[in-house]
Coordinates of C-alpha atoms in Angstrom, one line a residue:
Chain V
M280 CA -0.1 -0.2 0.0
A281 CA 1.5 3.3 -0.9
A282 CA 2.2 5.7 2.1
L283 CA -0.1 8.9 2.5
T284 CA 1.1 12.0 4.4
E285 CA -1.6 13.6 5.8
V286 CA -1.0 17.4 5.5
S287 CA -4.2 18.7 7.0
S288 CA -7.5 17.6 8.7
N289 CA -10.7 19.6 9.7
K290 CA -14.1 18.6 10.5
S291 CA -16.0 19.9 8.3
F292 CA -20.2 19.2 8.0
G293 CA -19.7 16.7 10.6
G294 CA -17.4 14.9 8.1
Q295 CA -13.6 15.5 7.6
Q296 CA -12.3 17.7 5.0
K297 CA -8.4 16.2 4.6
V298 CA -5.1 16.8 2.6
F299 CA -2.7 14.2 1.7
S300 CA 0.3 14.1 0.1
H301 CA 2.1 10.8 -1.6
E302 CA 4.5 9.7 -4.1
S303 CA 3.1 9.2 -7.4
A304 CA 4.6 6.7 -9.7
E305 CA 2.6 7.6 -12.8
L306 CA 4.1 11.7 -12.3
K307 CA 7.2 10.7 -10.3
C308 CA 6.8 13.3 -8.0
T309 CA 4.7 14.4 -4.6
M310 CA 1.3 15.0 -5.4
K311 CA -1.2 16.5 -2.7
F312 CA -5.2 15.8 -3.3
G313 CA -8.1 16.8 -0.9
V314 CA -10.5 14.1 0.3
F315 CA -13.5 15.0 2.2
L316 CA -15.1 12.0 4.2
P317 CA -18.7 12.1 5.2
P318 CA -19.9 11.2 8.7
A319 CA -21.6 7.6 6.5
A320 CA -18.1 7.0 5.8
S321 CA -16.9 6.2 9.7
G322 CA -19.7 3.6 9.7
G323 CA -19.7 1.9 6.1
K324 CA -18.3 1.9 2.5
V325 CA -19.6 4.9 0.8
P326 CA -19.1 5.8 -3.6
V327 CA -16.8 8.4 -4.1
I328 CA -16.5 11.4 -6.8
Y329 CA -13.5 12.7 -8.2
W330 CA -13.1 16.7 -8.9
L331 CA -10.9 17.8 -11.4
S332 CA -10.2 21.4 -11.3
G333 CA -9.2 23.9 -14.0
L334 CA -5.9 25.7 -15.2
T335 CA -4.0 27.6 -12.1
C336 CA -5.4 25.2 -9.4
T337 CA -4.4 23.0 -7.1
E338 CA -6.3 20.9 -5.1
Q339 CA -7.3 23.5 -2.8
N340 CA -9.5 25.4 -4.9
F341 CA -12.2 22.9 -4.7
V342 CA -11.5 21.8 -1.2
T343 CA -12.1 25.9 0.3
K344 CA -14.0 27.5 -2.5
A345 CA -17.0 25.3 -3.8
G346 CA -18.9 24.5 -0.5
A347 CA -19.3 20.6 -1.5
Q348 CA -18.9 19.0 1.9
K349 CA -22.5 20.3 3.0
Y350 CA -24.2 18.2 0.1
A351 CA -21.3 15.5 0.6
A352 CA -22.2 14.9 4.0
E353 CA -26.3 14.5 3.3
H354 CA -25.5 12.3 0.5
G355 CA -23.1 10.4 2.1
L356 CA -20.2 10.3 -0.7
I357 CA -16.5 10.7 -0.8
I358 CA -15.1 13.6 -2.9
V359 CA -11.4 13.4 -4.0
A360 CA -9.8 16.4 -5.6
P361 CA -6.5 16.0 -7.0
D362 CA -4.0 18.6 -8.0
T363 CA -3.8 19.7 -12.0
S364 CA -0.5 18.6 -12.6
P365 CA 2.9 17.3 -11.3
R366 CA 4.5 19.8 -9.0
G367 CA 8.3 20.3 -8.2
V368 CA 9.5 18.4 -11.3
N369 CA 11.7 21.5 -12.7
I370 CA 11.3 21.0 -16.4
E371 CA 13.0 24.4 -18.5
G372 CA 10.0 26.5 -19.6
E373 CA 7.1 24.6 -16.8
D374 CA 6.0 28.1 -15.3
D375 CA 6.3 30.1 -18.0
S376 CA 2.6 30.3 -18.9
Y377 CA -0.9 30.0 -16.6
D378 CA -2.2 27.5 -19.5
F379 CA 0.7 25.4 -19.9
G380 CA 3.1 23.2 -17.5
S381 CA 2.3 23.7 -13.9
G382 CA -0.9 23.6 -13.0
A383 CA -2.5 22.9 -16.9
G384 CA -1.7 19.0 -17.1
F385 CA -4.7 18.8 -19.3
Y386 CA -5.3 15.5 -18.1
V387 CA -3.1 14.1 -20.8
D388 CA -0.3 11.4 -21.3
A389 CA 2.2 13.6 -23.0
T390 CA 4.4 11.6 -25.5
Q391 CA 7.1 15.0 -26.2
D392 CA 10.1 14.3 -24.7
K393 CA 10.3 17.1 -22.3
W394 CA 7.1 16.2 -20.7
Q395 CA 6.6 12.7 -21.0
T396 CA 8.3 11.1 -18.0
N397 CA 5.9 13.5 -15.3
Y398 CA 3.1 14.6 -17.2
R399 CA 0.6 12.1 -17.2
M400 CA -2.2 13.2 -15.2
Y401 CA -4.7 11.1 -17.7
S402 CA -3.0 7.7 -16.3
Y403 CA -2.9 9.4 -12.7
I404 CA -6.2 10.4 -12.5
T405 CA -7.8 7.0 -14.3
K406 CA -5.5 4.6 -12.5
E407 CA -3.0 5.6 -9.6
L408 CA -5.5 8.0 -7.6
P409 CA -8.5 5.2 -7.7
T410 CA -6.0 2.4 -6.4
L411 CA -4.8 4.8 -3.6
I412 CA -8.4 6.2 -2.7
N413 CA -9.4 2.5 -3.1
E414 CA -6.6 1.1 -0.5
N415 CA -6.9 4.1 1.9
F416 CA -10.6 4.9 2.2
P417 CA -13.6 3.3 2.7
T418 CA -14.8 3.4 -1.0
I419 CA -17.1 1.2 -3.2
P420 CA -14.6 0.8 -5.6
D421 CA -17.4 0.0 -8.6
R422 CA -19.5 3.1 -7.4
Q423 CA -17.3 6.3 -8.9
S424 CA -18.2 9.3 -10.7
I425 CA -16.3 12.5 -12.1
M426 CA -17.0 15.8 -12.4
G427 CA -14.6 18.8 -13.2
H428 CA -14.7 22.7 -14.0
S429 CA -13.1 24.1 -17.2
M430 CA -9.9 22.1 -18.1
G431 CA -11.1 19.9 -15.5
G432 CA -14.7 19.6 -17.0
H433 CA -12.6 18.4 -20.1
G434 CA -10.9 15.7 -18.2
A435 CA -14.0 14.2 -16.2
L436 CA -15.7 14.2 -20.0
I437 CA -12.9 12.6 -21.3
C438 CA -12.1 10.3 -18.4
T439 CA -15.5 9.0 -18.8
L440 CA -16.1 8.8 -22.7
K441 CA -12.6 7.0 -22.6
N442 CA -13.5 4.1 -19.9
P443 CA -17.1 3.1 -20.6
G444 CA -18.5 1.8 -17.2
K445 CA -15.6 3.3 -15.0
Y446 CA -17.9 6.3 -14.0
R447 CA -21.4 5.8 -12.9
S448 CA -22.1 9.4 -14.3
V449 CA -20.4 12.9 -15.3
S450 CA -20.8 16.4 -15.0
A451 CA -18.8 19.6 -15.6
F452 CA -19.0 23.3 -15.1
S453 CA -18.2 25.2 -18.1
P454 CA -16.0 22.4 -19.6
I455 CA -13.4 23.1 -22.3
C456 CA -15.5 20.9 -24.8
N457 CA -13.6 20.7 -28.0
P458 CA -9.9 21.2 -27.3
V459 CA -8.9 20.2 -30.8
N460 CA -11.2 23.4 -31.8
C461 CA -9.9 26.1 -29.4
P462 CA -6.7 27.9 -28.5
W463 CA -6.1 26.3 -25.0
G464 CA -6.7 23.0 -26.4
Q465 CA -4.7 23.6 -29.0
K466 CA -1.9 24.8 -27.5
A467 CA -2.0 21.9 -24.5
F468 CA -2.3 19.6 -27.3
N469 CA 0.7 20.7 -29.4
G470 CA 3.0 21.1 -26.8
Y471 CA 2.2 17.8 -25.0
L472 CA 1.1 15.3 -27.7
G473 CA 3.0 16.7 -30.7
A474 CA 1.6 18.0 -34.1
D475 CA -0.2 14.8 -35.2
Q476 CA -3.9 15.7 -34.5
A477 CA -4.9 12.2 -34.9
V478 CA -3.3 11.9 -31.3
W479 CA -5.3 15.2 -30.4
K480 CA -8.6 13.9 -30.8
T481 CA -7.7 10.5 -28.7
Y482 CA -8.5 13.5 -25.7
D483 CA -11.0 15.5 -27.1
A484 CA -14.6 15.2 -25.6
C485 CA -16.4 16.3 -29.4
E486 CA -14.5 13.6 -31.0
L487 CA -15.0 10.6 -28.1
A488 CA -18.6 11.2 -28.2
R489 CA -18.7 10.6 -31.6
Q490 CA -17.0 7.3 -31.3
Y491 CA -18.7 6.4 -27.9
N492 CA -20.0 3.4 -27.3
G493 CA -20.7 2.1 -24.1
P494 CA -23.2 2.1 -21.2
A495 CA -26.0 5.0 -21.4
L496 CA -24.8 8.2 -20.1
D497 CA -26.6 11.2 -18.1
I498 CA -24.2 14.5 -19.0
L499 CA -24.8 17.6 -16.8
V500 CA -23.2 20.3 -17.8
D501 CA -23.5 24.3 -16.3
Q502 CA -22.2 27.1 -18.5
G503 CA -22.6 30.5 -17.3
K504 CA -24.0 33.0 -20.0
A505 CA -21.4 35.8 -18.9
D506 CA -18.5 33.4 -19.0
N507 CA -15.5 35.4 -20.8
F508 CA -14.0 32.1 -21.9
L509 CA -17.3 31.0 -23.6
T510 CA -17.4 34.4 -25.4
Q511 CA -13.6 33.9 -26.7
K512 CA -14.9 30.2 -27.8
Q513 CA -12.5 28.5 -25.6
L514 CA -15.4 26.2 -24.4
L515 CA -17.6 25.2 -27.2
P516 CA -20.3 23.3 -25.2
E517 CA -22.3 23.8 -28.5
N518 CA -20.3 21.5 -30.3
L519 CA -20.9 19.2 -27.5
V520 CA -24.3 19.1 -27.6
E521 CA -24.4 18.9 -31.3
V522 CA -22.3 15.5 -31.2
C523 CA -24.3 14.0 -28.0
S524 CA -27.6 14.9 -30.1
E525 CA -26.7 13.0 -33.3
K526 CA -25.3 10.1 -30.6
K527 CA -28.2 10.4 -28.9
I528 CA -26.1 10.5 -25.8
P529 CA -28.5 12.7 -23.1
I530 CA -27.0 15.5 -22.1
T531 CA -28.4 18.7 -19.9
L532 CA -26.6 21.9 -21.0
R533 CA -27.7 24.6 -18.7
M534 CA -26.9 27.8 -19.8
Q535 CA -27.1 30.0 -16.6
E536 CA -27.8 33.9 -17.0
D537 CA -25.3 36.1 -15.5
Y538 CA -23.0 33.6 -14.5
D539 CA -18.9 33.8 -14.8
H540 CA -16.5 31.0 -15.0
S541 CA -15.7 31.3 -10.8
Y542 CA -15.6 29.2 -8.3
F543 CA -18.8 31.8 -7.4
F544 CA -20.5 29.7 -10.3
I545 CA -19.6 26.8 -9.0
A546 CA -20.6 27.0 -5.5
S547 CA -24.0 28.2 -6.7
F548 CA -24.8 25.1 -8.2
I549 CA -22.7 22.3 -6.8
E550 CA -25.7 21.5 -5.0
D551 CA -27.5 20.0 -8.4
H552 CA -24.4 18.4 -9.5
I553 CA -23.8 16.2 -6.3
R554 CA -27.5 15.2 -6.2
H555 CA -27.4 14.2 -9.8
H556 CA -24.2 11.9 -8.9
A557 CA -26.0 10.5 -5.9
L558 CA -28.6 9.5 -8.1
H559 CA -26.6 7.5 -10.4
L560 CA -24.4 6.2 -7.5
K561 CA -27.2 5.0 -5.4
A562 CA -28.9 3.5 -8.1
Chain G
M5 CA -21.5 60.6 -1.4
A6 CA -18.5 58.8 -1.3
A7 CA -16.8 57.7 -3.9
L8 CA -16.9 53.5 -4.2
T9 CA -14.9 51.6 -6.9
E10 CA -15.8 48.4 -7.8
V11 CA -12.7 45.8 -7.8
S12 CA -15.3 42.4 -8.7
S13 CA -18.5 40.9 -9.3
N14 CA -19.8 38.0 -9.3
K15 CA -23.3 36.2 -9.8
S16 CA -23.8 34.0 -6.7
F17 CA -26.8 32.1 -5.8
G18 CA -28.9 34.2 -7.8
G19 CA -27.2 37.6 -6.0
Q20 CA -24.1 39.4 -6.3
Q21 CA -20.9 39.2 -4.4
K22 CA -19.2 42.1 -5.0
V23 CA -15.9 44.0 -3.7
F24 CA -15.4 47.8 -3.5
S25 CA -12.7 49.8 -2.5
H26 CA -12.9 53.5 -1.1
E27 CA -10.6 56.3 0.6
S28 CA -11.5 56.0 4.1
A29 CA -11.4 59.1 6.3
E30 CA -11.7 57.2 9.6
L31 CA -8.3 55.2 8.5
K32 CA -6.5 57.7 5.7
C33 CA -6.0 54.9 3.6
T34 CA -8.2 53.0 0.7
M35 CA -10.1 50.2 2.3
K36 CA -11.6 47.1 0.7
F37 CA -15.1 45.4 1.5
G38 CA -17.0 42.7 0.3
V39 CA -20.6 42.8 -0.1
F40 CA -23.5 40.5 -1.1
L41 CA -26.2 41.6 -2.6
P42 CA -29.3 39.2 -2.6
P43 CA -31.6 38.7 -5.3
A44 CA -34.3 40.4 -3.1
A45 CA -31.8 43.8 -3.1
S46 CA -33.1 44.4 -6.7
G47 CA -36.5 44.9 -5.8
G48 CA -36.7 46.7 -2.5
K49 CA -34.9 47.4 0.8
V50 CA -33.4 44.7 2.8
P51 CA -31.6 44.6 6.3
V52 CA -27.7 44.1 6.4
I53 CA -25.5 42.0 8.3
Y54 CA -22.0 43.2 8.9
W55 CA -19.2 40.3 9.4
L56 CA -16.0 41.2 11.1
S57 CA -12.9 38.8 10.0
G58 CA -10.1 37.5 11.9
L59 CA -6.4 37.9 12.3
T60 CA -4.5 38.0 9.7
C61 CA -7.6 38.1 7.4
T62 CA -8.6 40.6 4.6
E63 CA -12.3 40.9 3.3
Q64 CA -11.5 37.8 0.9
N65 CA -11.6 35.1 3.3
F66 CA -15.1 35.2 4.3
V67 CA -16.2 36.1 0.8
T68 CA -14.7 33.1 -0.5
K69 CA -14.7 30.3 2.3
A70 CA -17.7 30.7 4.1
G71 CA -20.6 30.1 2.0
A72 CA -22.7 32.4 3.4
Q73 CA -23.8 33.7 0.0
K74 CA -26.5 30.6 -0.4
Y75 CA -28.3 31.4 3.0
A76 CA -28.4 35.2 2.6
A77 CA -29.8 34.8 -0.9
E78 CA -32.7 32.8 0.7
H79 CA -33.2 35.3 3.8
G80 CA -33.2 38.0 1.5
L81 CA -30.0 40.0 3.5
I82 CA -27.1 42.2 2.5
I83 CA -23.7 41.0 3.8
V84 CA -21.1 43.3 4.3
A85 CA -17.5 42.0 5.1
P86 CA -15.0 44.6 5.4
D87 CA -11.4 43.9 5.7
T88 CA -9.7 43.6 9.2
S89 CA -7.1 46.8 9.5
P90 CA -5.8 50.4 7.5
R91 CA -3.6 49.1 4.4
G92 CA -0.8 50.7 3.2
V93 CA -0.3 53.2 5.8
N94 CA 3.3 52.1 6.2
I95 CA 3.7 52.4 10.0
E96 CA 7.2 50.8 11.3
G97 CA 6.9 47.6 12.4
E98 CA 3.3 47.2 11.2
D99 CA 4.2 44.1 9.3
D100 CA 6.3 42.4 11.9
S101 CA 3.6 39.8 13.6
Y102 CA 0.7 38.8 12.2
D103 CA -1.4 39.3 15.8
F104 CA -0.2 43.3 15.9
G105 CA -1.2 45.8 12.8
S106 CA -1.4 44.8 9.3
G107 CA -4.5 42.2 9.6
A108 CA -4.9 42.5 13.6
G109 CA -6.8 45.8 13.9
F110 CA -8.5 44.8 17.0
Y111 CA -11.6 46.8 16.0
V112 CA -10.7 49.9 18.2
D113 CA -9.5 53.3 18.1
A114 CA -6.0 53.4 18.9
T115 CA -4.9 56.6 21.0
Q116 CA -1.1 55.5 21.1
D117 CA 1.3 57.6 18.9
K118 CA 2.3 55.6 15.8
W119 CA -1.2 54.0 15.6
Q120 CA -3.6 56.7 16.2
T121 CA -3.7 58.4 12.8
N122 CA -4.6 55.2 10.8
Y123 CA -5.8 52.5 13.3
R124 CA -9.1 53.8 14.1
M125 CA -11.0 50.3 13.2
Y126 CA -14.0 50.6 15.8
S127 CA -15.2 54.0 14.5
Y128 CA -14.7 52.9 10.8
I129 CA -17.0 49.6 11.7
T130 CA -19.7 51.4 13.8
K131 CA -19.4 54.8 11.9
E132 CA -18.1 55.2 8.7
L133 CA -18.6 51.8 7.3
P134 CA -22.5 51.7 8.1
T135 CA -22.6 55.4 6.9
L136 CA -21.2 54.3 3.2
I137 CA -23.4 50.9 3.0
N138 CA -26.6 52.7 3.7
E139 CA -25.7 55.4 0.9
N140 CA -25.0 53.4 -1.4
F141 CA -27.0 49.7 -1.2
P142 CA -30.8 49.3 -0.6
T143 CA -30.5 48.8 2.9
I144 CA -33.0 49.4 5.6
P145 CA -30.4 51.2 8.0
D146 CA -32.2 50.2 11.2
R147 CA -32.5 46.7 10.5
Q148 CA -28.4 46.4 10.7
S149 CA -26.9 43.1 12.9
I150 CA -23.4 41.9 13.3
M151 CA -21.3 38.9 13.7
G152 CA -17.6 37.7 13.4
H153 CA -14.7 35.3 13.8
S154 CA -11.9 35.1 16.6
M155 CA -11.1 38.8 16.6
G156 CA -13.9 39.8 14.7
G157 CA -15.9 38.1 17.3
H158 CA -14.5 40.3 20.2
G159 CA -15.6 43.3 17.6
A160 CA -18.8 42.4 16.8
L161 CA -19.5 41.8 20.4
I162 CA -18.1 44.8 21.5
C163 CA -19.8 46.6 18.4
T164 CA -23.2 45.3 20.1
L165 CA -22.2 45.6 23.6
K166 CA -21.0 49.7 23.2
N167 CA -24.2 50.6 20.9
P168 CA -27.6 49.3 22.9
G169 CA -29.9 49.2 20.2
K170 CA -27.8 49.7 16.8
Y171 CA -27.9 46.0 16.3
R172 CA -30.8 43.6 16.2
S173 CA -28.7 40.9 16.9
V174 CA -24.8 39.4 17.4
S175 CA -23.2 36.9 16.8
A176 CA -19.7 35.0 16.6
F177 CA -17.4 32.4 16.0
S178 CA -14.8 31.2 18.3
P179 CA -14.6 35.2 19.4
I180 CA -11.7 36.2 21.6
C181 CA -14.4 36.9 24.6
N182 CA -12.2 38.7 27.4
P183 CA -9.2 40.3 25.4
V184 CA -8.1 42.0 28.4
N185 CA -7.1 38.5 30.1
C186 CA -5.7 36.8 26.8
P187 CA -2.1 37.0 25.4
W188 CA -3.5 38.3 21.8
G189 CA -5.6 41.2 23.4
Q190 CA -3.3 42.5 26.0
K191 CA -0.6 42.8 23.2
A192 CA -2.7 44.7 21.0
F193 CA -4.2 46.8 23.5
N194 CA -1.6 47.5 25.2
G195 CA 0.0 48.4 21.6
Y196 CA -3.1 50.4 20.7
L197 CA -3.8 51.7 23.9
G198 CA -1.1 52.4 26.2
A199 CA -0.5 50.6 29.6
D200 CA -4.0 51.7 31.4
Q201 CA -6.1 48.8 31.8
A202 CA -9.1 50.8 32.8
V203 CA -8.7 51.8 28.8
W204 CA -8.6 48.4 27.8
K205 CA -11.7 47.5 29.6
T206 CA -13.6 49.7 27.5
Y207 CA -13.1 47.4 24.8
D208 CA -13.6 43.9 26.6
A209 CA -16.8 41.9 26.0
C210 CA -17.4 40.5 29.5
E211 CA -16.1 44.2 31.1
L212 CA -18.7 45.6 28.6
A213 CA -21.5 43.1 29.4
R214 CA -21.2 43.4 33.0
Q215 CA -22.1 47.1 32.8
Y216 CA -24.5 46.7 29.8
N217 CA -28.1 48.1 30.0
G218 CA -29.7 48.6 26.7
P219 CA -32.4 46.6 24.8
A220 CA -32.5 42.5 25.4
L221 CA -29.7 40.7 23.6
D222 CA -29.6 37.2 22.5
I223 CA -26.2 36.5 21.6
L224 CA -25.1 33.4 19.8
V225 CA -21.8 32.0 20.1
D226 CA -20.5 28.6 18.1
Q227 CA -17.0 27.5 19.4
G228 CA -15.2 24.4 18.3
K229 CA -13.8 22.1 21.1
A230 CA -10.7 21.0 18.9
D231 CA -9.8 24.5 18.8
N232 CA -6.1 25.2 19.5
F233 CA -6.6 28.8 20.6
L234 CA -9.6 27.8 22.9
T235 CA -6.6 25.6 24.5
Q236 CA -4.4 28.4 24.8
K237 CA -6.7 30.5 26.5
Q238 CA -6.6 33.0 24.0
L239 CA -10.5 33.0 23.8
L240 CA -12.6 32.6 26.7
P241 CA -15.7 31.9 26.3
E242 CA -16.6 30.7 29.9
N243 CA -16.2 34.2 31.0
L244 CA -18.5 35.8 28.8
V245 CA -20.6 33.1 29.7
E246 CA -20.1 33.8 33.5
V247 CA -21.1 37.5 33.5
C248 CA -24.1 37.2 31.0
S249 CA -25.5 34.7 33.6
E250 CA -24.8 37.0 36.6
K251 CA -26.3 39.9 34.0
K252 CA -29.4 37.8 32.9
I253 CA -28.0 38.2 29.3
P254 CA -29.6 35.6 27.1
I255 CA -26.6 33.5 25.2
T256 CA -26.2 30.6 23.6
L257 CA -22.8 29.2 23.8
R258 CA -22.7 25.6 21.4
M259 CA -19.1 23.9 21.9
Q260 CA -18.7 22.1 18.8
E261 CA -17.0 18.4 19.2
D262 CA -14.0 18.1 17.0
Y263 CA -14.0 21.2 15.1
D264 CA -11.1 23.7 15.2
H265 CA -10.5 27.5 14.4
S266 CA -10.7 27.0 10.8
Y267 CA -13.4 28.7 8.3
F268 CA -14.4 25.3 7.5
F269 CA -15.9 25.0 11.0
I270 CA -17.5 28.4 9.9
A271 CA -19.1 27.1 6.9
S272 CA -20.4 24.3 8.8
F273 CA -22.8 26.5 11.1
I274 CA -22.9 30.0 9.1
E275 CA -26.8 28.4 7.8
D276 CA -27.9 28.5 11.7
H277 CA -26.2 32.2 12.1
I278 CA -27.8 33.6 9.3
R279 CA -31.0 32.1 10.3
H280 CA -30.3 33.9 13.8
H281 CA -30.2 37.1 12.6
A282 CA -32.7 36.5 9.9
L283 CA -35.2 36.1 12.7
H284 CA -34.4 39.3 14.6
L285 CA -34.0 41.3 11.3
K286 CA -37.5 40.5 10.3
A287 CA -38.9 40.6 13.5

């Protein structure tokens, strides 16, 4: 069993909000993650939701700002919030921009020289981390769901679409829905994956939805109408809705009047997302 | 009308979480405060709650971590969250410690040479800020309440006890209840107010409760049992309860098992505090 080091522990809504660090084999560095243990977890095994954060975030943003603990406590769900990229790996240029390198792992396994040793967030999130969580906390391993925000919404969507049946449900706040067609995605995929756009497509939610052939999905997406990144065509939720319509994949896209890209938006609707996952995790 | 500059505005739970800056006449510097405007504030005047934060905080801590917006929206209440000390006034030694100077104004009007020009948080909170808020937002000026955390719990208590009838209700999380008898209070009062302990007593909740002679109070205090500062005798809620018992001032002290001094504690019980104030503000 891989060793966990407790970084912090705070009682929250009758449960425990903890942060741990551990040595990641996939990322070859020390990583942190947040884990909320609801009161129900002290009496038996419970389902788990993974939360993937967006650009520039660490595990702290969701833990301190989303207000999810109340609803996780009420529904009896563990929530795991990992960091968004390898840390302290000292790759040249890693800290040069907010949308590539540190804090911007984009939930892919890099293939390009400088990045391929450490930047393996896809394998970390879908394999190493769940194994670690299931070994160390009272989870029901086959009852897990995933959600995320922005870059993390992209991550939640692709982890689900690439692994039919692995997650009971998926939801996202302002996700990057079609990274091969937006500036953020093109920069990240070119840097981590190289020039071959056929490889990019294996991490693109729209492309993956087009080819999806697994258990029925029930995707929930909230998107603020006053989100600058929506206007700048970084998110492209309309493209995902179009593919899902063609493929008859149920998706609910809620366009929320006047809401922006911030954690104030997430906090306003996290209750609905946790209820959505609870319905599927307890079905 | 004093000019306000909008620093940020985010839709939150159907309302607006904003931050403004302004030039403070009392503090002789530029100050920021957070203000949550519930949906009800767009249709008419509503009551207001002031939140006073603790040591090291700015207006941001409550705004981003307490999760109060949901309940303020439900009850139709404005919440104002000021900063905790003057900023950028460049007094020698101002940044030397976490518990004196910057971020540690202690809600007193300083009398000592170096501090007396700027460190006038008591007058700022009880006079300048409410005037500014009432001029600029749709408040009902005679329906205001106050709450706070730690040093800000001390602030909420003394503002209420020194101004009978000014606040409809008061509540606190882990307040410093008897500063003249704890290390934090003694250091702050000695620094801001000088050596005369008779002056200290004019800002001590226990002393003020002993002399209180105003409208009936209904004080709500939440205190974590696993709070290190409780163990270190910085908070002394038992002294306040003792005085209130003698004086027949109703006080509810809830000792919360396993909770600490953090915003995780505040978020867990902020719903109860806002309900407490709503009852009094709408009576």
